[in-house]
Amino acid sequence: QVQVVESGGGTVQGGGSLRLSCVVSGRTFSILNIGWFHQAPGKERELVASIMGGGTTYYVGSAKGRFTISRDNAKKSAYLQVDSLKPGDTGVYYCAADIKRVAYPPPLHWTEYDDWGQGTQVTVSS
């Protein structure tokens, strides 16, 4: 049974930081591509960053320079450090795992990921 569990969300003031964590069980973690997605209220979830099994990272749009994705295979965990938060970063952040893609770039659309967590809420006040 595959489980994906996120944690680390919360409410912060604009300019603040959070570190989101994701633990994946039931898969061989080291070969998974891990994506972090942001879903703003009323909008579709969108990829913000991804890290492939070999450690290659990929960032989308405004995440570049503000967000840092990393992984610790020994802990079967992935992380998203989010800095300089803006009100537009408010929403639910999901961690997802892909077991299929072996070549860069990682999957970009949420439909390409196989396993999902329940999400963690991030609220940024102005």
Short mmCIF file of C-alpha atoms in Angstrom, two decimals:
data_model
loop_
_atom_site.label_atom_id
_atom_site.label_comp_id
_atom_site.label_asym_id
_atom_site.label_seq_id
_atom_site.Cartn_x
_atom_site.Cartn_y
_atom_site.Cartn_z
CA GLN A 1 0.00 0.00 0.00
CA VAL A 2 1.42 3.32 -1.10
CA GLN A 3 1.19 6.26 1.25
CA VAL A 4 2.24 9.85 0.67
CA VAL A 5 2.09 12.14 3.67
CA GLU A 6 2.83 15.86 3.60
CA SER A 7 3.46 18.15 6.53
CA GLY A 8 4.85 21.57 7.32
CA GLY A 9 2.15 23.91 6.10
CA GLY A 10 0.85 26.82 8.12
CA THR A 11 0.06 30.51 8.17
CA VAL A 12 2.87 32.98 7.64
CA GLN A 13 3.23 36.64 6.84
CA GLY A 14 4.38 37.74 3.42
CA GLY A 15 8.13 37.39 3.08
CA GLY A 16 8.23 34.46 5.45
CA SER A 17 9.40 30.90 4.90
CA LEU A 18 8.18 27.36 5.38
CA ARG A 19 9.67 23.93 4.85
CA LEU A 20 7.24 21.35 3.53
CA SER A 21 8.00 17.67 3.95
CA CYS A 22 6.74 14.56 2.22
CA VAL A 23 7.24 10.95 3.24
CA VAL A 24 6.51 8.15 0.77
CA SER A 25 6.07 4.53 1.78
CA GLY A 26 5.18 1.46 -0.23
CA ARG A 27 7.47 2.31 -3.17
CA THR A 28 11.20 2.14 -3.86
CA PHE A 29 11.68 5.79 -3.02
CA SER A 30 15.08 6.29 -4.65
CA ILE A 31 13.74 5.77 -8.17
CA LEU A 32 10.67 7.95 -7.82
CA ASN A 33 10.25 11.32 -9.42
CA ILE A 34 8.72 13.62 -6.80
CA GLY A 35 6.68 16.67 -7.67
CA TRP A 36 5.33 19.44 -5.48
CA PHE A 37 2.11 21.00 -6.71
CA HIS A 38 0.28 24.16 -5.70
CA GLN A 39 -3.47 24.45 -5.89
CA ALA A 40 -4.83 27.91 -5.33
CA PRO A 41 -8.51 28.30 -4.38
CA GLY A 42 -10.71 27.64 -7.41
CA LYS A 43 -7.80 26.73 -9.67
CA GLU A 44 -6.23 23.58 -11.05
CA ARG A 45 -3.21 22.19 -9.27
CA GLU A 46 0.04 23.17 -10.92
CA LEU A 47 3.57 21.88 -10.66
CA VAL A 48 5.96 24.19 -8.84
CA ALA A 49 9.01 21.95 -8.60
CA SER A 50 10.10 18.41 -9.28
CA ILE A 51 13.10 16.28 -8.43
CA MET A 52 13.94 13.17 -10.35
CA GLY A 53 15.23 9.91 -8.93
CA GLY A 54 18.78 10.88 -9.85
CA GLY A 55 18.43 14.25 -8.11
CA THR A 56 17.94 16.51 -11.12
CA THR A 57 15.62 19.36 -10.23
CA TYR A 58 13.08 21.31 -12.24
CA TYR A 59 11.36 24.56 -11.27
CA VAL A 60 8.41 26.29 -12.80
CA GLY A 61 7.77 29.99 -13.20
CA SER A 62 7.74 32.06 -10.06
CA ALA A 63 9.11 29.19 -8.00
CA LYS A 64 12.55 29.76 -9.50
CA GLY A 65 14.79 31.47 -7.00
CA ARG A 66 12.29 31.26 -4.14
CA PHE A 67 11.58 27.55 -3.78
CA THR A 68 14.11 24.76 -3.29
CA ILE A 69 13.24 21.10 -3.72
CA SER A 70 15.39 18.35 -2.22
CA ARG A 71 15.22 14.72 -1.23
CA ASP A 72 16.71 12.32 1.29
CA ASN A 73 16.45 8.79 -0.05
CA ALA A 74 17.50 7.23 3.25
CA LYS A 75 14.50 8.86 4.91
CA LYS A 76 12.20 8.26 1.93
CA SER A 77 11.45 11.94 2.10
CA ALA A 78 11.29 14.98 -0.13
CA TYR A 79 11.22 18.61 0.89
CA LEU A 80 10.15 21.96 -0.47
CA GLN A 81 11.76 25.00 1.11
CA VAL A 82 9.59 27.98 0.31
CA ASP A 83 11.06 31.45 0.89
CA SER A 84 9.93 35.02 0.27
CA LEU A 85 6.33 33.88 0.39
CA LYS A 86 3.69 36.00 -1.31
CA PRO A 87 -0.10 36.04 -0.85
CA GLY A 88 -0.36 34.38 -4.28
CA ASP A 89 1.43 31.34 -2.85
CA THR A 90 -1.60 30.63 -0.67
CA GLY A 91 -3.23 27.29 -1.32
CA VAL A 92 -2.84 23.59 -0.79
CA TYR A 93 0.53 22.05 -1.56
CA TYR A 94 0.57 18.46 -2.68
CA CYS A 95 3.41 15.98 -2.95
CA ALA A 96 3.14 13.42 -5.73
CA ALA A 97 5.21 10.49 -6.94
CA ASP A 98 5.80 9.30 -10.49
CA ILE A 99 7.16 5.83 -11.17
CA LYS A 100 7.36 5.91 -14.96
CA ARG A 101 9.58 8.73 -16.26
CA VAL A 102 13.28 7.91 -16.51
CA ALA A 103 14.55 10.77 -18.68
CA TYR A 104 14.57 14.49 -18.04
CA PRO A 105 12.38 16.50 -17.94
CA PRO A 106 10.10 15.19 -15.23
CA PRO A 107 6.34 14.93 -15.75
CA LEU A 108 4.81 18.41 -15.74
CA HIS A 109 1.07 17.77 -15.51
CA TRP A 110 -0.68 16.46 -12.43
CA THR A 111 -2.35 13.67 -14.41
CA GLU A 112 1.06 12.09 -15.04
CA TYR A 113 1.73 11.39 -11.37
CA ASP A 114 0.73 8.12 -9.76
CA ASP A 115 0.51 8.65 -6.01
CA TRP A 116 -0.71 11.66 -4.04
CA GLY A 117 -0.78 12.92 -0.51
CA GLN A 118 -3.68 14.67 1.15
CA GLY A 119 -2.04 18.08 0.86
CA THR A 120 -0.88 20.66 3.35
CA GLN A 121 -2.39 24.14 3.58
CA VAL A 122 -0.20 27.22 3.23
CA THR A 123 -1.73 30.61 3.93
CA VAL A 124 0.28 33.79 3.36
CA SER A 125 -1.05 37.01 4.82
CA SER A 126 -0.17 40.39 3.40
#
